[in-house]
Coordinates of C-alpha atoms in Angstrom, one line a residue:
M496 CA 75.9 13.9 37.9
P497 CA 75.6 10.2 38.6
L498 CA 78.0 8.4 41.0
S499 CA 80.0 5.4 39.9
D500 CA 79.5 2.2 41.9
T501 CA 83.0 2.5 43.2
A502 CA 82.6 6.1 44.3
L503 CA 79.3 5.3 46.0
L504 CA 80.8 2.4 47.9
R505 CA 83.7 4.6 48.9
F506 CA 81.4 7.2 50.2
L507 CA 79.1 4.9 52.1
N508 CA 82.2 3.3 53.7
S509 CA 83.1 6.7 55.1
V510 CA 79.7 7.2 56.7
H511 CA 78.4 5.8 60.0
P512 CA 76.7 3.4 60.4
Y513 CA 77.4 1.9 57.0
D514 CA 81.1 1.6 57.6
S515 CA 80.2 -1.1 60.2
L516 CA 78.6 -3.4 57.6
P517 CA 80.5 -6.4 56.2
P518 CA 81.8 -5.6 52.7
V519 CA 79.5 -8.1 51.0
E520 CA 76.4 -6.6 52.7
L521 CA 77.5 -3.0 51.9
R522 CA 77.9 -3.9 48.2
E523 CA 74.4 -5.3 48.3
L524 CA 73.0 -2.2 50.0
A525 CA 74.7 0.4 47.8
P526 CA 72.5 -0.1 44.6
K527 CA 69.4 0.4 46.7
F528 CA 70.2 4.1 47.2
H529 CA 68.6 6.5 44.7
L530 CA 70.5 9.6 43.5
I531 CA 68.6 12.9 43.7
E532 CA 70.0 16.1 42.3
A533 CA 68.4 19.0 44.4
P534 CA 69.2 22.6 43.4
A535 CA 69.2 25.2 46.2
G536 CA 65.7 25.8 47.5
T537 CA 64.4 22.3 46.7
Q538 CA 61.7 21.3 49.2
V539 CA 62.8 17.7 50.0
Y540 CA 59.7 17.1 52.1
T541 CA 57.3 19.0 54.3
L542 CA 55.9 18.4 57.7
G543 CA 53.2 15.7 57.8
E544 CA 53.8 14.2 54.3
N545 CA 54.6 10.6 53.7
L546 CA 58.3 10.0 53.6
D547 CA 59.9 8.1 50.6
G548 CA 62.8 6.9 52.7
L549 CA 65.9 7.9 54.5
Y550 CA 68.0 10.8 53.1
L551 CA 71.7 11.1 53.2
V552 CA 73.6 14.2 52.1
H553 CA 76.4 13.5 49.6
T554 CA 77.2 17.1 48.8
G555 CA 75.5 20.4 49.6
E556 CA 73.5 21.6 52.6
V557 CA 70.0 20.9 54.0
E558 CA 68.1 23.0 56.5
V559 CA 65.6 21.1 58.7
T560 CA 62.9 23.1 60.4
D561 CA 60.3 22.2 63.1
E562 CA 56.5 22.8 63.0
N563 CA 57.0 26.5 63.7
G564 CA 59.4 26.9 60.9
I565 CA 62.3 27.3 63.3
P566 CA 65.6 25.7 62.0
V567 CA 66.6 22.8 64.2
S568 CA 69.5 21.4 62.0
N569 CA 71.8 22.5 59.3
L570 CA 73.1 19.4 57.7
G571 CA 76.1 18.8 55.4
P572 CA 77.8 15.8 53.7
R573 CA 77.4 12.4 55.5
N574 CA 74.5 13.6 57.6
S575 CA 71.2 11.6 57.4
F576 CA 67.7 12.9 57.9
G577 CA 64.2 11.7 57.9
E578 CA 64.7 8.7 60.2
R579 CA 62.5 10.1 63.0
G580 CA 59.5 10.2 60.7
L581 CA 60.2 6.8 59.3
T582 CA 60.2 5.2 62.7
R583 CA 57.1 7.2 63.9
G584 CA 54.5 6.1 61.4
G585 CA 56.2 7.1 58.1
R586 CA 55.2 10.8 58.1
A587 CA 57.6 13.6 58.3
V588 CA 57.9 15.3 61.7
T589 CA 60.0 18.2 60.3
S590 CA 60.4 19.9 57.0
A591 CA 63.6 19.9 54.9
V592 CA 64.9 22.2 52.2
T593 CA 68.2 22.4 50.4
T594 CA 70.1 25.7 51.0
T595 CA 72.7 25.0 48.3
D596 CA 72.9 22.9 45.2
S597 CA 72.9 19.4 46.7
L598 CA 73.3 15.8 45.8
L599 CA 71.2 13.5 48.0
L600 CA 71.1 9.7 48.4
L601 CA 67.7 8.2 49.2
L602 CA 67.3 4.8 50.8
P603 CA 63.6 3.7 50.2
A604 CA 61.5 3.3 53.3
A605 CA 61.2 -0.5 52.9
D606 CA 64.9 -0.9 52.5
F607 CA 65.6 1.3 55.5
H608 CA 63.2 -0.8 57.7
G609 CA 64.8 -4.0 56.4
L610 CA 68.2 -2.7 57.3
M611 CA 67.1 -1.7 60.8
A612 CA 65.6 -5.2 61.3
S613 CA 68.7 -7.1 60.1
Q614 CA 71.6 -5.0 61.3
P615 CA 71.6 -4.4 65.1
K616 CA 74.5 -1.9 64.8
V617 CA 72.5 0.2 62.3
A618 CA 69.4 0.1 64.5
R619 CA 71.4 1.2 67.6
F620 CA 72.9 4.1 65.6
F621 CA 69.5 5.5 64.5
D622 CA 67.9 4.7 67.9
R623 CA 70.7 6.8 69.5
R624 CA 70.1 9.6 67.0
R625 CA 66.4 9.8 67.7
P626 CA 65.8 12.0 70.7
G627 CA 63.3 11.0 73.2
S628 CA 61.0 13.4 74.9
P629 CA 62.5 16.9 74.6
A630 CA 63.9 18.4 77.7
N631 CA 61.5 20.8 79.4
N632 CA 62.0 24.4 78.5
T633 CA 62.7 25.6 82.1
L634 CA 64.1 28.9 83.1
A635 CA 67.3 27.1 83.8
T636 CA 67.9 26.2 80.2
M637 CA 66.2 29.1 78.4
R638 CA 68.4 31.8 76.9
V639 CA 67.8 35.4 78.0
A640 CA 67.0 36.2 74.4
D641 CA 63.9 34.0 74.7
I642 CA 62.8 35.5 78.0
M643 CA 63.4 39.2 77.7
S644 CA 60.9 41.9 76.8
R645 CA 61.8 43.4 73.4
P646 CA 62.1 46.3 72.7
P647 CA 62.8 47.9 76.1
V648 CA 60.9 51.1 77.0
T649 CA 63.4 53.9 77.3
C650 CA 63.5 57.6 78.2
P651 CA 66.3 60.2 78.0
V652 CA 68.4 61.3 81.0
E653 CA 66.8 64.7 80.7
Q654 CA 63.3 63.3 81.2
T655 CA 61.5 64.4 84.4
C656 CA 60.5 61.8 87.0
Q657 CA 56.8 62.7 86.4
G658 CA 57.2 62.1 82.7
A659 CA 58.9 58.8 83.3
A660 CA 56.2 57.8 85.8
Q661 CA 53.5 58.6 83.2
L662 CA 55.4 56.5 80.6
M663 CA 55.5 53.5 83.0
R664 CA 51.8 54.0 83.8
D665 CA 50.8 54.2 80.1
Q666 CA 53.0 51.1 79.2
N667 CA 51.8 49.2 82.3
I668 CA 55.5 48.5 83.3
S669 CA 57.4 48.9 86.5
S670 CA 60.7 50.2 85.1
V671 CA 62.2 52.3 82.3
C672 CA 65.7 52.2 80.9
V673 CA 67.4 55.6 80.8
T674 CA 69.6 56.2 77.8
Q675 CA 71.8 58.9 76.3
H676 CA 72.8 58.7 72.6
D677 CA 71.4 55.2 72.6
Q678 CA 73.8 54.1 75.4
L679 CA 72.3 52.6 78.6
K680 CA 73.0 55.0 81.5
G681 CA 70.7 53.7 84.2
I682 CA 67.4 52.2 85.1
L683 CA 64.4 53.9 86.9
T684 CA 62.0 51.7 88.7
T685 CA 58.8 52.3 90.7
R686 CA 60.8 51.5 93.8
D687 CA 63.2 54.3 93.0
L688 CA 60.3 56.7 92.7
T689 CA 58.9 55.7 96.0
S690 CA 62.1 55.2 98.1
K691 CA 64.0 58.2 96.7
L692 CA 61.7 60.8 95.1
L693 CA 58.6 60.5 97.3
A694 CA 60.4 59.6 100.5
Q695 CA 62.8 62.5 100.1
G696 CA 60.0 64.9 99.1
W697 CA 61.7 65.9 95.9
P698 CA 59.7 67.7 93.2
A699 CA 58.1 65.7 90.3
T700 CA 60.2 67.7 87.9
T701 CA 63.4 66.2 89.2
P702 CA 65.4 64.7 86.3
V703 CA 65.5 60.9 86.2
A704 CA 69.3 61.1 86.2
D705 CA 69.1 62.2 89.8
V706 CA 67.0 59.3 90.9
M707 CA 67.8 56.4 88.6
S708 CA 70.2 53.5 89.5
R709 CA 73.3 54.2 87.6
D710 CA 75.4 51.6 85.7
P711 CA 72.9 48.8 86.5
L712 CA 73.8 45.1 86.3
T713 CA 73.3 43.7 82.8
L714 CA 73.3 40.4 81.0
S715 CA 73.8 39.4 77.4
P716 CA 71.1 37.7 75.2
S717 CA 73.1 34.5 75.3
A718 CA 73.1 34.3 79.1
L719 CA 70.9 31.6 80.6
G720 CA 67.7 32.2 82.5
S721 CA 69.3 30.8 85.6
E722 CA 71.7 33.7 85.6
V723 CA 68.8 36.1 85.7
L724 CA 67.4 34.3 88.7
Q725 CA 70.8 34.2 90.4
M726 CA 71.5 37.9 89.8
M727 CA 68.0 39.0 91.0
M728 CA 68.2 36.8 94.2
E729 CA 71.8 37.8 95.1
H730 CA 71.3 41.6 94.5
G731 CA 67.7 41.9 95.5
I732 CA 66.7 43.5 92.2
G733 CA 63.7 42.8 89.9
H734 CA 64.8 44.3 86.6
I735 CA 67.9 43.5 84.5
P736 CA 68.7 45.3 81.2
V737 CA 70.0 43.1 78.4
V738 CA 72.8 44.4 76.3
Q739 CA 74.6 43.2 73.1
G740 CA 78.0 44.9 73.1
D741 CA 77.1 48.5 73.8
A742 CA 73.5 48.3 72.5
L743 CA 70.5 47.9 74.8
V744 CA 68.4 45.2 73.2
G745 CA 65.9 44.2 76.0
I746 CA 65.1 43.8 79.6
V747 CA 64.2 40.9 81.9
T748 CA 61.9 41.5 84.9
Q749 CA 60.3 39.3 87.6
T750 CA 57.1 39.4 85.6
D751 CA 58.9 37.8 82.6
L752 CA 60.1 35.0 84.9
T753 CA 56.6 34.0 86.0
R754 CA 56.3 31.9 82.8
F755 CA 59.3 29.8 83.7
Q756 CA 60.4 27.7 86.6
A757 CA 64.0 27.0 87.6
V758 CA 63.1 24.2 90.0
N759 CA 66.4 22.6 90.9
S760 CA 69.3 25.0 90.3
G761 CA 67.2 28.0 91.1
E762 CA 66.3 26.5 94.5
L763 CA 69.9 25.8 95.3
V764 CA 71.0 29.3 94.3
L765 CA 68.2 30.8 96.4
T766 CA 69.2 28.7 99.4
I767 CA 72.8 29.8 99.0
A768 CA 71.9 33.5 98.6
R769 CA 70.0 33.3 101.9
A770 CA 72.6 31.2 103.7
T771 CA 73.9 32.6 107.0
S772 CA 76.6 29.9 107.5
V773 CA 79.0 27.6 105.7
E774 CA 76.9 24.6 106.9
D775 CA 73.8 26.0 105.1
M776 CA 75.7 26.3 101.9
A777 CA 77.2 22.8 102.3
R778 CA 73.8 21.3 102.6
A779 CA 72.8 23.0 99.3
T780 CA 75.9 21.9 97.4
A781 CA 75.5 18.4 98.6
E782 CA 72.5 18.3 96.2
I783 CA 74.7 19.0 93.1
P784 CA 75.2 15.3 92.2
R785 CA 71.5 14.8 92.1
L786 CA 71.1 17.9 90.1
L787 CA 73.6 16.7 87.6
V788 CA 71.8 13.4 87.2
Q789 CA 68.5 15.1 86.6
L790 CA 69.9 17.6 84.1
V791 CA 71.6 14.9 82.1
A792 CA 68.5 12.6 82.2
A793 CA 66.4 15.5 80.9
G794 CA 68.5 15.6 77.8
N795 CA 70.3 18.9 78.4
R796 CA 73.4 19.5 76.4
H797 CA 76.7 19.4 78.3
E798 CA 77.3 23.1 78.1
V799 CA 74.0 23.8 79.8
V800 CA 74.6 21.3 82.5
T801 CA 78.1 22.5 83.3
R802 CA 77.1 26.2 83.2
L803 CA 74.2 25.6 85.7
I804 CA 76.6 23.7 88.0
T805 CA 79.2 26.5 87.7
D806 CA 76.5 29.1 88.5
I807 CA 76.1 27.4 91.9
A808 CA 79.8 27.5 92.6
D809 CA 79.8 31.2 91.7
S810 CA 76.9 31.8 94.1
V811 CA 78.7 30.0 96.9
T812 CA 81.9 32.0 96.3
R813 CA 80.0 35.4 96.3
R814 CA 78.1 34.4 99.4
M815 CA 81.4 33.4 101.1
L816 CA 82.9 36.8 100.2
A817 CA 79.9 38.5 101.8
L818 CA 80.1 36.5 105.0
A819 CA 83.9 37.1 105.1
E820 CA 83.4 40.9 104.8
K821 CA 80.7 40.7 107.5
T822 CA 83.2 39.1 109.8
L823 CA 86.2 41.2 108.9
G824 CA 84.6 44.5 108.1
P825 CA 85.0 46.6 104.9
P826 CA 88.1 45.9 102.8
P827 CA 90.9 48.5 103.1
V828 CA 91.1 48.7 99.2
P829 CA 88.9 47.4 96.4
Y830 CA 89.5 43.8 95.4
L831 CA 88.4 41.3 92.8
W832 CA 88.0 37.6 93.3
L833 CA 88.6 35.6 90.2
A834 CA 88.2 31.9 89.3
C835 CA 90.3 30.0 86.8
G836 CA 90.2 26.4 85.7
S837 CA 86.8 24.8 85.0
Q838 CA 85.0 27.3 87.2
G839 CA 86.6 30.2 85.2
R840 CA 85.5 28.5 81.9
R841 CA 82.0 27.7 83.3
E842 CA 82.7 24.0 82.7
Q843 CA 82.4 22.4 86.1
T844 CA 81.1 18.8 86.3
G845 CA 80.5 16.5 89.3
V846 CA 84.3 16.4 90.0
T847 CA 86.1 19.6 90.7
D848 CA 88.6 21.4 92.9
Q849 CA 89.0 25.1 93.4
D850 CA 91.3 27.4 91.4
N851 CA 91.1 31.1 92.4
C852 CA 93.1 34.3 93.0
L853 CA 92.7 37.9 94.2
I854 CA 93.6 41.1 92.4
L855 CA 93.9 44.0 94.8
A856 CA 93.8 47.7 93.9
D857 CA 97.2 49.4 93.8
G858 CA 98.0 51.6 96.8
L859 CA 97.9 48.8 99.4
A860 CA 99.2 50.1 102.7
P861 CA 101.6 48.0 104.9
G862 CA 99.6 45.5 106.8
D863 CA 96.6 45.6 104.5
D864 CA 97.4 42.2 103.1
A865 CA 96.6 40.7 106.5
Y866 CA 92.9 41.5 105.8
F867 CA 92.9 39.8 102.4
A868 CA 94.9 36.8 103.7
Q869 CA 92.1 36.3 106.3
L870 CA 89.4 36.8 103.6
A871 CA 91.0 34.3 101.3
K872 CA 91.3 31.7 104.1
I873 CA 87.6 32.1 105.1
V874 CA 86.5 31.8 101.5
C875 CA 88.8 28.9 100.5
D876 CA 88.1 27.0 103.7
G877 CA 84.4 27.5 103.1
L878 CA 84.6 26.3 99.5
H879 CA 86.5 23.2 100.6
H880 CA 83.8 22.5 103.2
C881 CA 81.2 22.8 100.4
G882 CA 82.9 20.2 98.3
Y883 CA 85.2 22.4 96.2
I884 CA 88.4 20.8 97.5
Y885 CA 91.6 22.7 97.9
C886 CA 93.7 22.9 94.7
P887 CA 96.5 20.3 94.8
G888 CA 98.8 22.8 93.1
D889 CA 98.0 25.6 95.6
M890 CA 96.5 27.8 92.9
M891 CA 94.4 29.7 95.4
A892 CA 94.1 33.1 96.9
T893 CA 95.4 31.8 100.2
N894 CA 98.8 31.6 98.5
A895 CA 100.3 35.1 98.7
R896 CA 101.7 34.7 95.2
W897 CA 98.1 34.7 93.8
R898 CA 96.9 37.6 96.0
Q899 CA 98.6 40.7 94.7
P900 CA 98.0 44.3 93.5
V901 CA 97.2 45.1 89.9
H902 CA 100.7 46.2 89.1
I903 CA 102.2 42.9 90.3
W904 CA 99.7 40.9 88.2
R905 CA 100.6 43.1 85.2
S906 CA 104.3 42.2 85.7
Y907 CA 103.4 38.5 86.1
F908 CA 101.8 38.4 82.7
R909 CA 104.5 40.6 81.1
N910 CA 107.2 38.3 82.4
W911 CA 105.4 35.1 81.4
I912 CA 105.1 36.4 77.8
A913 CA 108.7 37.7 77.6
R914 CA 110.3 34.6 79.1
P915 CA 108.1 31.6 78.3
D916 CA 109.8 28.9 80.2
P917 CA 107.9 25.7 81.2
E918 CA 106.5 27.2 84.4
A919 CA 105.5 30.4 82.6
Q920 CA 103.7 28.4 80.0
M921 CA 101.8 26.4 82.6
L922 CA 100.9 29.5 84.7
A923 CA 99.8 31.4 81.6
S924 CA 97.6 28.5 80.5
V925 CA 95.8 28.6 83.9
M926 CA 95.6 32.4 84.1
F927 CA 94.2 32.9 80.6
D928 CA 91.1 31.2 81.9
L929 CA 90.4 33.8 84.6
R930 CA 86.9 35.1 85.1
P931 CA 85.8 37.7 87.7
I932 CA 83.4 36.4 90.3
G933 CA 83.0 39.0 93.0
G934 CA 84.4 42.5 93.8
D935 CA 85.5 45.4 91.6
H936 CA 85.4 44.0 88.0
S937 CA 87.2 47.1 86.7
L938 CA 90.5 45.8 88.2
Y939 CA 90.7 43.1 85.5
G940 CA 89.2 44.7 82.4
D941 CA 92.3 46.6 81.2
L942 CA 94.6 43.9 82.4
Q943 CA 92.9 41.2 80.3
G944 CA 92.9 43.3 77.1
E945 CA 96.5 44.4 77.5
T946 CA 97.6 40.8 78.1
L947 CA 95.8 39.3 75.1
G948 CA 97.2 42.1 72.9
A949 CA 100.8 41.5 74.1
A950 CA 100.6 37.7 73.9
R951 CA 99.2 37.8 70.4
Q952 CA 102.1 40.0 69.2
N953 CA 104.8 37.7 70.6
S954 CA 105.2 34.8 68.1
I955 CA 107.8 33.1 70.3
F956 CA 105.4 33.0 73.3
T957 CA 102.6 31.8 71.1
A958 CA 104.7 29.0 69.7
H959 CA 105.7 27.9 73.2
M960 CA 102.0 28.0 74.3
V961 CA 101.0 25.9 71.4
A962 CA 103.8 23.4 72.3
N963 CA 102.5 23.3 75.8
S964 CA 98.9 22.7 74.7
L965 CA 99.9 19.7 72.7
K966 CA 101.1 17.8 75.7
H967 CA 97.6 16.4 76.3
Q968 CA 96.9 13.9 73.5
P969 CA 93.6 12.1 72.6
P970 CA 93.8 8.4 73.6
L971 CA 94.2 6.9 70.2
G972 CA 95.8 3.5 69.7
L973 CA 96.9 1.6 66.7
L974 CA 94.5 -0.2 64.3
R975 CA 91.5 2.0 65.0
G976 CA 91.7 1.3 68.7
L977 CA 91.6 3.4 71.9
A978 CA 94.7 3.8 74.1
T979 CA 93.6 3.1 77.7
I980 CA 95.6 3.6 80.9
R981 CA 98.0 0.7 81.2
S982 CA 98.5 0.3 84.9
G983 CA 97.4 1.5 88.3
E984 CA 94.0 2.1 89.9
H985 CA 92.5 3.2 86.6
R986 CA 93.9 0.5 84.4
N987 CA 92.0 -0.2 81.2
T988 CA 90.1 3.1 81.3
L989 CA 90.1 6.4 79.3
D990 CA 90.9 9.6 81.2
M991 CA 88.0 11.6 79.8
K992 CA 89.4 14.8 81.4
H993 CA 93.1 15.0 80.6
N994 CA 92.9 13.0 77.3
G995 CA 89.3 13.9 76.5
V996 CA 88.1 17.4 77.1
V997 CA 91.5 19.0 78.0
P998 CA 93.0 18.7 74.5
V999 CA 90.0 20.7 73.2
V1000 CA 90.1 23.2 76.1
D1001 CA 93.8 23.7 75.2
L1002 CA 92.9 24.3 71.5
G1003 CA 90.2 26.8 72.4
R1004 CA 92.7 28.7 74.6
I1005 CA 95.2 28.9 71.7
Y1006 CA 92.5 30.2 69.3
A1007 CA 91.6 32.8 72.0
L1008 CA 95.2 33.8 72.3
T1009 CA 95.9 34.2 68.6
G1010 CA 92.6 35.8 67.9
A1011 CA 92.5 38.1 71.0
I1012 CA 89.2 36.4 72.0
H1013 CA 88.0 37.5 75.4
S1014 CA 85.7 34.6 76.0
V1015 CA 87.0 31.9 78.4
N1016 CA 84.4 29.2 77.8
T1017 CA 85.7 26.6 75.5
R1018 CA 82.7 26.3 73.2
A1019 CA 82.4 30.1 73.0
R1020 CA 86.0 30.3 72.1
L1021 CA 85.6 27.8 69.3
E1022 CA 82.5 29.5 67.9
A1023 CA 84.3 32.9 68.1
A1024 CA 87.3 31.4 66.3
A1025 CA 85.0 30.2 63.5
A1026 CA 83.3 33.6 63.3
T1027 CA 86.6 35.5 63.0
G1028 CA 88.1 33.1 60.4
L1029 CA 90.7 31.4 62.6
L1030 CA 88.9 28.1 61.9
S1031 CA 87.2 27.2 58.6
P1032 CA 83.5 26.6 58.8
A1033 CA 84.0 22.8 58.2
G1034 CA 86.9 22.5 60.7
A1035 CA 85.0 24.5 63.3
Q1036 CA 81.9 22.3 63.0
D1037 CA 83.9 19.1 63.1
L1038 CA 85.7 20.3 66.2
L1039 CA 82.5 21.5 67.9
D1040 CA 80.8 18.1 67.2
A1041 CA 83.8 16.2 68.5
Y1042 CA 84.0 18.3 71.6
D1043 CA 80.2 17.9 72.2
L1044 CA 80.4 14.1 71.9
I1045 CA 83.5 13.8 74.2
A1046 CA 82.1 16.2 76.8
Q1047 CA 78.6 14.6 76.7
T1048 CA 80.1 11.1 77.1
R1049 CA 82.0 12.3 80.1
L1050 CA 78.9 13.8 81.8
E1051 CA 76.8 10.7 81.0
H1052 CA 79.5 8.6 82.6
Q1053 CA 79.5 10.6 85.8
A1054 CA 75.7 10.6 85.9
Q1055 CA 75.7 6.9 85.6
Q1056 CA 78.2 6.6 88.5
I1057 CA 76.1 8.8 90.7
R1058 CA 73.0 6.8 89.9
S1059 CA 74.9 3.6 90.9
G1060 CA 75.8 5.1 94.2
E1061 CA 79.5 5.7 93.3
M1062 CA 81.6 8.8 93.5
P1063 CA 81.8 10.4 90.0
D1064 CA 85.2 10.5 88.3
N1065 CA 86.7 11.0 84.8
Y1066 CA 87.7 7.4 84.1
L1067 CA 85.6 5.6 81.5
A1068 CA 86.0 1.9 80.6
P1069 CA 85.6 1.5 76.8
S1070 CA 83.9 -1.8 77.6
D1071 CA 81.0 0.2 79.1
L1072 CA 80.3 1.5 75.6
S1073 CA 78.7 -0.2 72.6
D1074 CA 80.8 -0.9 69.5
L1075 CA 79.1 2.0 67.8
E1076 CA 79.7 4.4 70.7
R1077 CA 83.3 3.4 70.8
S1078 CA 83.6 4.1 67.1
H1079 CA 82.0 7.5 67.4
L1080 CA 84.2 8.4 70.3
R1081 CA 87.3 7.4 68.5
D1082 CA 86.2 9.4 65.4
A1083 CA 85.9 12.4 67.7
F1084 CA 89.4 11.9 69.1
V1085 CA 90.7 11.7 65.5
V1086 CA 89.2 15.1 64.8
V1087 CA 90.8 16.6 67.8
K1088 CA 94.2 15.0 66.9
T1089 CA 93.9 16.4 63.4
M1090 CA 93.2 19.9 64.7
Q1091 CA 96.2 19.6 67.1
S1092 CA 98.4 18.6 64.1
A1093 CA 97.2 21.7 62.2
V1094 CA 98.0 24.0 65.2
G1095 CA 101.4 22.3 65.7
Y1096 CA 102.3 22.8 62.0
G1097 CA 101.5 26.5 62.5
R1098 CA 103.8 26.6 65.6
R1099 CA 106.7 25.2 63.5
L1100 CA 106.2 28.0 61.0
L1101 CA 106.3 30.6 63.8
S1102 CA 109.4 29.0 65.4

């Protein structure tokens, strides 16, 4: 049904960049838009055809696909599309089809070009939206799902080694996954056959269960290719099964990796994996700022950049642990080194300190802690030497409080949940971001599940955690302004960490707590909250978009500082942004503030 002039003006005034136009010019522009009713399944345009103009979604949804028919965008109200084709000769570079009954607004091509020529703010907006050369699809940024061999070749545990060898010969592969009732039990490689079966003189009829590598290291389809490379290099393996939940869905081998190159982060991980001293690792980590600049300049999304940078920290930590054990000898009991903070969430940038702890197996004998105190000192000192500075709050395994047996950790969490005083809230916030790095991962599995379950059932604790999470507020001022720091060294800047990404990190943690979500990465938590219904689809998309803009702006700021020869920090001067960039950033902060208000309202209901 047609829109009234008043409704059309109100709508355009709520959409960037039209809300930046003077009222008189917006009133002149509005009648130029044509209204198009497009039922679900309407082909708006196809790749290569001449475009009639710029499209703007008023209601409904539109799917945009590339030349291979792969979806690249799912657009909703207030999203524009078609501008790339209009600015590249007038032919569509994608295809677009409505997925629901939709109402579209079309600004004819001539009017679009006239608007771009006469309104610099509009031109800057669409120039910013048009991506330049796409980032290279390197191993570092590819998902495992795009690299792995599917389906994996399998054999049952009862199979003989001769039968498995014949299967590998016939399939021209160097490994086979061993399953029982569709569950992965192990992996058998040609190296297993030579180093175990042939070298020991065992008969060819030996069951594969006696020769295979049991409980092999695995990855999920959503893992990055860099994690494949890191795992292979650190553990000296060439085959990694890929599992989704309990299901085996693929395998990645060294042969699969020959199609990809992880030039920068891969080289650093390899150097670290082979390092024999702290100095070797420090030389590698000194390249992280240059890596950050290159990754940002290549157009990689913030979650890819931070994950690659965190992978390097993980590799350094594990190598430090190996060197410490070489110095001290085998540990007296099993242990698990965990990271929290940004490393735990896989969100490290160019500015970071270390936050870590140790979980020790129960049954620690008197005097055993001396070994782990030395191990913690070696690792934490080494991390500091490599640029991961000591935690100002002493949240490190060198502090005996954070180096305890499992039963003590269980009591920590139990007491924090039962008596949520301010310190308990702060500590619980930090410790809910724990992620195992090196050692016996089983020491944490049950503890994490128990803690999430207990926390979710305690409404008083949850309410206190929500209140604690609202202490970090987006930097919103009056009259559509941004509230900058008023005094001190960073006067007139925005703290893009504590007032930027941290409010979203805190929201993600609350959703994980209330939904018993095991992920610790913020974006993964938000996506899981949407999938489980904790967030509405629209609310989740708004919050994800806001988080992406805030986090990306922070990374770009740090990259620019590094390029300028400065030390990267989290303090961004709004004057360094264009009017449009400031407007977008403020809108993102408004979304975060709105979601905080919603969470806060829920807390009051629980109290």
